[in-house]
Amino acid sequence: MNSSQADIQNDPTTGAPMPRPGVMDAPLYVPGTHKAGDDPAILSANENPLGCSPAAVEAFRAAAPHLNRYPEGGSVELRQAIGAVHGLDPAHIVCGAGSDELITLLIRAYAGPGDEVLYSRHGFLMYPITARTVGAVPVAAPESNLATDVDQMLAHVTERTRIVFVANPNNPTGSWVPARDLERLRAGLPEHVLLVLDSAYAEYVEADGYDDGRRLVEAGRNTVMTRTFSKIYGLAALRLGWCYAPANVVDVLNRLRSPFNINAAAQAAGLAAVRDQDFVKRSIAENAAQRLRLTQSLQQLGLDVPPSVCNFVLAGFADEETATAANAYLLSRGVIVRVMAAYGLPRYLRVTVGTSEEVTRLLDGIADFLQR
């Protein structure tokens, strides 16, 4: 028996094969529900309430007669369209089955047992969950006013740090980091540490001083920007995302991803969606108007609403018990929001910015709850 065979262990109770260390340490990610009555107002998953571009729907339908054919393996036409819209070199773009897949591939590629993956305290849950699956140690740096604190991030870098994740803007807090602070973070990190800027909500940000991360990607070999079609483009069901990365990281990702990781229908719909920037502009404008209304109305009801630049806001109640009761009451009225206890924010509910009608249902529900 060789040494690799000797290291293999079976479950002592069942005799079944044991997964690699770390896999069973990872908690299951629990997505937001979509079920509550016959006509729910779904405000739990930050989806685009306007749907997606009609052109994307037509492209999806047009792909139906060709489902017997494998998709184009490199998403070439889609990458070219993304590059044209954003002014990026398609050779530095990699497409994934949602930005989730790209985050997973980056962690698999650059972290392993005993390594550390650093993120901000209230960052996206998939960072620590996926880190654990490869045996890495997730490290959460404290935040300042529910925003990434660059000084705290740098203070938590150790010799074992391999990847640093910054969601900018951040889910679930809706806060953002100015470009100058991201530049300071990158400058303070060791060269061997990969900085991943998760810019899933970038299109919604209209603040001066914001940058989605492309400049840092182009400045070196150790920064990646990830993006998604699930939010502004309204294609969450198709699982489509992309990243912009230096050539060395692109090479790594293309070796790890499956040869046909983006199905043909998703490629076709994504291509049509990215070319329909009028739909994107309409989505941004509608979101800004309803986010302002939602924020102001929740504040008038006495709730704590931290500033958000995204397509969601946090609604803060007096305590966890009140937030839990409010969530249950809203569900009874067919309004679905997201509890935030798993993110360390137990007194908050995250509310997606919906249509005017959905926002009205939400506000009426909370008002009635508070008046009981």
XYZ file of C-alpha atoms in Angstrom:
372
model
C 0.000 0.000 0.000
C 1.471 3.375 -0.994
C 1.310 6.492 1.184
C -1.601 8.068 -0.729
C -3.671 4.916 -0.211
C -2.785 4.846 3.464
C -4.075 8.415 3.881
C -7.524 7.497 2.593
C -10.102 7.146 5.364
C -13.604 5.754 5.445
C -16.451 6.772 7.697
C -15.897 4.621 10.823
C -19.658 4.151 11.250
C -20.821 3.364 7.709
C -17.597 2.497 5.910
C -18.538 5.008 3.182
C -15.878 7.146 1.494
C -14.988 10.284 3.450
C -14.890 13.687 1.706
C -11.774 15.824 1.862
C -11.160 17.763 5.085
C -13.135 20.975 5.145
C -16.065 19.897 2.984
C -18.310 18.898 5.866
C -17.241 21.978 7.844
C -18.912 24.244 5.290
C -22.466 25.269 6.195
C -25.121 25.011 3.524
C -26.004 28.269 1.802
C -29.716 28.925 2.258
C -31.166 31.099 -0.536
C -34.135 33.393 -0.117
C -37.559 31.817 -0.527
C -39.872 32.555 -3.450
C -43.027 31.016 -1.984
C -45.648 32.814 0.076
C -49.213 32.571 -1.123
C -50.588 32.765 -4.630
C -49.322 36.238 -5.550
C -46.174 36.929 -3.560
C -44.150 40.124 -3.646
C -40.680 38.574 -3.909
C -38.249 41.001 -2.332
C -35.740 38.517 -0.934
C -33.118 37.865 -3.606
C -32.200 41.234 -5.169
C -33.620 40.251 -8.554
C -34.567 42.807 -11.193
C -38.322 43.431 -10.738
C -38.579 44.555 -14.379
C -37.540 41.105 -15.572
C -34.993 41.042 -18.378
C -34.572 42.566 -21.813
C -37.244 41.387 -24.316
C -34.356 40.782 -26.697
C -32.859 38.313 -24.219
C -36.161 36.424 -24.018
C -36.312 36.150 -27.805
C -32.702 34.977 -27.985
C -33.407 32.345 -25.343
C -36.400 31.065 -27.314
C -34.415 31.029 -30.545
C -31.872 28.694 -28.912
C -34.528 26.031 -28.259
C -34.312 24.188 -31.607
C -30.567 23.669 -31.129
C -30.472 22.039 -27.711
C -28.863 18.928 -29.188
C -25.665 20.890 -29.875
C -22.879 21.651 -27.436
C -22.388 25.341 -26.635
C -19.391 27.315 -27.855
C -16.775 26.417 -25.264
C -15.149 29.796 -24.794
C -18.189 32.088 -24.862
C -16.258 34.025 -27.504
C -19.075 36.155 -28.927
C -20.415 36.932 -25.466
C -16.988 37.969 -24.212
C -16.528 40.198 -27.242
C -19.869 41.902 -26.562
C -19.034 42.406 -22.874
C -15.688 43.860 -23.871
C -17.276 46.232 -26.382
C -19.839 47.565 -23.894
C -17.391 48.010 -21.017
C -14.277 48.958 -22.984
C -12.363 45.837 -21.898
C -10.119 43.391 -23.719
C -12.166 40.182 -24.301
C -8.987 38.137 -23.888
C -9.017 39.114 -20.210
C -12.652 38.090 -19.667
C -13.759 34.665 -18.404
C -17.427 33.701 -18.232
C -18.855 31.553 -15.477
C -22.104 29.953 -14.354
C -22.861 33.032 -12.288
C -20.095 34.939 -10.553
C -20.494 32.284 -7.837
C -18.696 29.764 -10.043
C -15.819 32.156 -10.644
C -15.499 32.875 -6.921
C -15.403 29.124 -6.277
C -12.768 28.554 -8.973
C -10.587 31.354 -7.616
C -10.695 29.886 -4.113
C -9.948 26.401 -5.452
C -7.029 27.782 -7.438
C -5.380 30.008 -4.863
C -6.287 28.679 -1.409
C -6.029 25.342 0.337
C -5.707 23.694 3.748
C -4.401 26.105 6.355
C -4.496 29.158 4.079
C -6.570 32.186 5.032
C -9.288 33.871 2.993
C -9.988 37.398 4.224
C -13.265 39.274 3.812
C -15.229 41.990 5.613
C -17.474 40.997 8.518
C -20.798 41.377 6.721
C -19.614 40.298 3.276
C -21.217 37.765 0.956
C -21.655 34.406 2.718
C -20.205 32.385 -0.157
C -16.700 33.657 0.627
C -16.370 31.873 4.000
C -18.521 28.926 2.943
C -16.426 28.157 -0.130
C -13.166 28.774 1.718
C -14.069 26.035 4.176
C -14.755 23.532 1.381
C -11.076 23.633 0.392
C -9.832 23.476 3.975
C -8.952 27.179 4.111
C -9.691 29.376 7.112
C -12.125 32.276 6.555
C -11.130 35.447 8.403
C -13.680 38.240 8.896
C -12.308 41.734 9.396
C -14.442 44.171 11.436
C -16.347 46.821 9.518
C -16.912 50.502 10.210
C -20.527 51.683 9.986
C -21.463 48.550 8.009
C -18.794 49.274 5.393
C -15.486 47.619 4.540
C -12.725 49.135 6.655
C -9.467 49.059 4.694
C -7.329 49.567 7.786
C -8.994 46.605 9.502
C -8.564 44.479 6.375
C -4.855 45.247 6.238
C -4.499 44.638 9.974
C -5.891 41.114 9.529
C -3.492 40.091 6.759
C -1.053 37.398 7.908
C 1.599 35.268 6.270
C -1.154 32.712 5.579
C -3.458 35.112 3.726
C -3.933 34.040 0.107
C -7.111 35.801 -1.070
C -8.856 39.007 -0.018
C -12.494 39.508 -1.061
C -14.129 42.921 -1.187
C -17.724 43.121 -2.361
C -18.039 46.616 -3.794
C -20.788 47.581 -3.351
C -21.469 45.108 -0.600
C -24.318 42.658 -0.164
C -26.162 42.843 2.230
C -25.202 46.269 3.606
C -25.407 48.294 0.367
C -22.245 50.233 1.276
C -19.325 50.912 -1.067
C -15.593 51.601 -0.980
C -14.115 54.595 -2.861
C -11.524 53.846 -5.535
C -8.787 55.610 -3.568
C -9.310 53.243 -0.618
C -9.224 50.177 -2.854
C -5.932 51.440 -4.281
C -4.592 51.792 -0.742
C -5.736 48.269 0.067
C -4.054 46.810 -2.995
C -0.842 48.719 -2.261
C -0.815 47.372 1.301
C -1.259 43.716 0.343
C 1.671 41.420 -0.398
C 2.151 40.777 -4.105
C 1.291 37.082 -3.740
C -2.152 37.839 -2.267
C -5.005 37.833 -4.782
C -7.472 40.710 -4.393
C -10.959 39.857 -5.682
C -13.331 42.779 -6.189
C -16.866 41.431 -6.338
C -18.726 44.104 -8.318
C -22.030 42.297 -8.805
C -24.037 45.479 -8.153
C -21.711 47.924 -9.932
C -24.277 49.089 -12.477
C -26.491 50.528 -9.746
C -23.794 52.794 -8.294
C -23.979 56.443 -9.329
C -21.691 57.823 -6.621
C -18.653 59.931 -7.451
C -15.400 58.223 -6.558
C -16.615 54.714 -7.332
C -14.661 52.362 -9.597
C -15.685 48.798 -10.389
C -12.097 47.578 -10.134
C -10.940 47.496 -13.726
C -8.080 49.932 -13.150
C -6.560 47.753 -10.461
C -6.921 44.682 -12.679
C -5.037 46.441 -15.464
C -2.347 47.721 -13.098
C -0.874 44.337 -12.164
C -1.132 40.555 -11.984
C -2.912 40.087 -8.674
C -6.421 41.640 -8.878
C -9.664 40.257 -10.327
C -13.053 41.924 -10.842
C -16.166 39.716 -10.904
C -19.560 40.687 -12.369
C -22.957 39.067 -12.875
C -25.938 38.981 -15.232
C -28.244 38.053 -12.340
C -28.952 41.570 -11.084
C -29.215 44.492 -13.516
C -29.708 42.186 -16.532
C -32.403 40.114 -14.839
C -30.999 36.732 -15.912
C -30.663 35.085 -12.492
C -32.336 31.875 -13.708
C -29.654 31.280 -16.353
C -26.650 31.495 -13.981
C -24.321 33.734 -15.941
C -21.412 35.857 -14.772
C -17.989 37.024 -15.852
C -14.708 38.293 -14.531
C -11.998 40.627 -15.750
C -8.556 39.399 -14.813
C -4.880 39.567 -15.749
C -3.609 36.989 -18.252
C -2.055 34.753 -15.584
C -5.368 34.416 -13.726
C -7.344 33.948 -16.963
C -5.062 31.028 -17.806
C -5.677 29.441 -14.396
C -9.464 29.836 -14.597
C -9.652 28.385 -18.097
C -7.784 25.310 -16.862
C -10.184 24.801 -13.956
C -13.578 25.567 -15.475
C -15.432 22.829 -17.342
C -15.148 22.996 -21.156
C -18.821 23.907 -21.649
C -19.580 25.742 -18.408
C -21.935 28.265 -20.046
C -24.904 26.677 -21.791
C -25.897 27.871 -25.251
C -29.203 29.428 -24.176
C -27.449 31.465 -21.473
C -24.837 32.653 -23.946
C -27.505 33.711 -26.430
C -29.614 35.521 -23.834
C -26.559 37.154 -22.277
C -25.372 38.391 -25.650
C -28.751 39.999 -26.368
C -28.990 41.426 -22.849
C -25.597 43.100 -22.840
C -26.369 44.732 -26.182
C -29.631 46.182 -24.852
C -28.225 49.003 -22.750
C -31.510 50.894 -22.976
C -33.038 48.232 -20.720
C -30.106 48.646 -18.331
C -30.612 52.415 -18.179
C -34.330 52.001 -17.538
C -33.623 49.504 -14.745
C -31.130 51.877 -13.110
C -33.540 54.801 -13.229
C -36.494 52.818 -11.871
C -34.356 51.335 -9.105
C -33.055 54.749 -8.039
C -36.566 56.178 -7.809
C -38.028 53.263 -5.836
C -34.949 52.938 -3.590
C -35.307 56.584 -2.565
C -39.016 56.128 -1.890
C -38.414 52.904 0.046
C -35.609 54.405 2.130
C -37.471 57.560 3.046
C -40.713 55.733 3.831
C -39.017 53.163 6.062
C -37.220 55.929 7.920
C -40.515 57.758 8.401
C -41.843 54.570 9.978
C -39.031 54.799 12.519
C -36.750 52.094 11.103
C -32.974 52.276 10.810
C -32.070 52.297 7.097
C -28.322 52.520 6.349
C -27.429 54.249 3.055
C -27.480 51.875 0.073
C -26.307 52.290 -3.529
C -27.700 48.915 -4.596
C -31.085 47.446 -5.506
C -31.844 46.611 -1.876
C -31.869 48.267 1.537
C -31.542 47.092 5.108
C -34.512 47.756 7.376
C -33.404 47.824 11.021
C -35.816 47.076 13.877
C -35.361 47.527 17.614
C -34.054 43.998 18.145
C -33.866 40.509 16.639
C -37.190 39.454 18.149
C -39.009 42.351 16.473
C -37.297 41.731 13.149
C -38.249 38.045 13.280
C -41.854 38.899 14.078
C -41.972 41.472 11.281
C -40.668 38.908 8.802
C -43.329 36.410 9.855
C -46.055 39.040 9.551
C -44.905 40.072 6.080
C -44.854 36.432 4.967
C -48.452 36.067 6.144
C -49.305 38.892 3.762
C -47.393 37.399 0.856
C -44.396 39.747 1.098
C -41.049 37.940 1.106
C -37.923 39.646 2.442
C -34.641 38.238 3.788
C -33.666 37.813 7.420
C -30.062 38.784 8.125
C -29.123 36.749 11.205
C -26.750 34.577 9.166
C -24.816 37.710 8.226
C -24.458 38.806 11.833
C -27.183 41.431 11.456
C -30.066 39.845 13.400
C -32.166 42.986 13.865
C -32.234 43.750 10.150
C -34.323 42.557 7.216
C -32.940 42.985 3.710
C -35.519 44.293 1.265
C -35.078 44.194 -2.502
C -36.172 47.321 -4.344
C -39.248 46.080 -6.202
C -41.813 47.612 -8.488
C -43.909 50.518 -7.263
C -46.711 48.113 -6.411
C -44.403 45.750 -4.530
C -42.865 48.586 -2.554
C -46.367 49.733 -1.594
C -47.269 46.241 -0.357
C -44.089 46.092 1.685
C -44.576 49.509 3.247
C -48.233 48.857 4.026
C -47.288 45.548 5.655
C -44.602 47.057 7.867
C -46.844 49.974 8.828
C -49.609 47.595 9.865
C -47.129 45.430 11.794
C -45.784 48.392 13.738
C -49.303 49.600 14.596
C -50.469 46.280 16.034
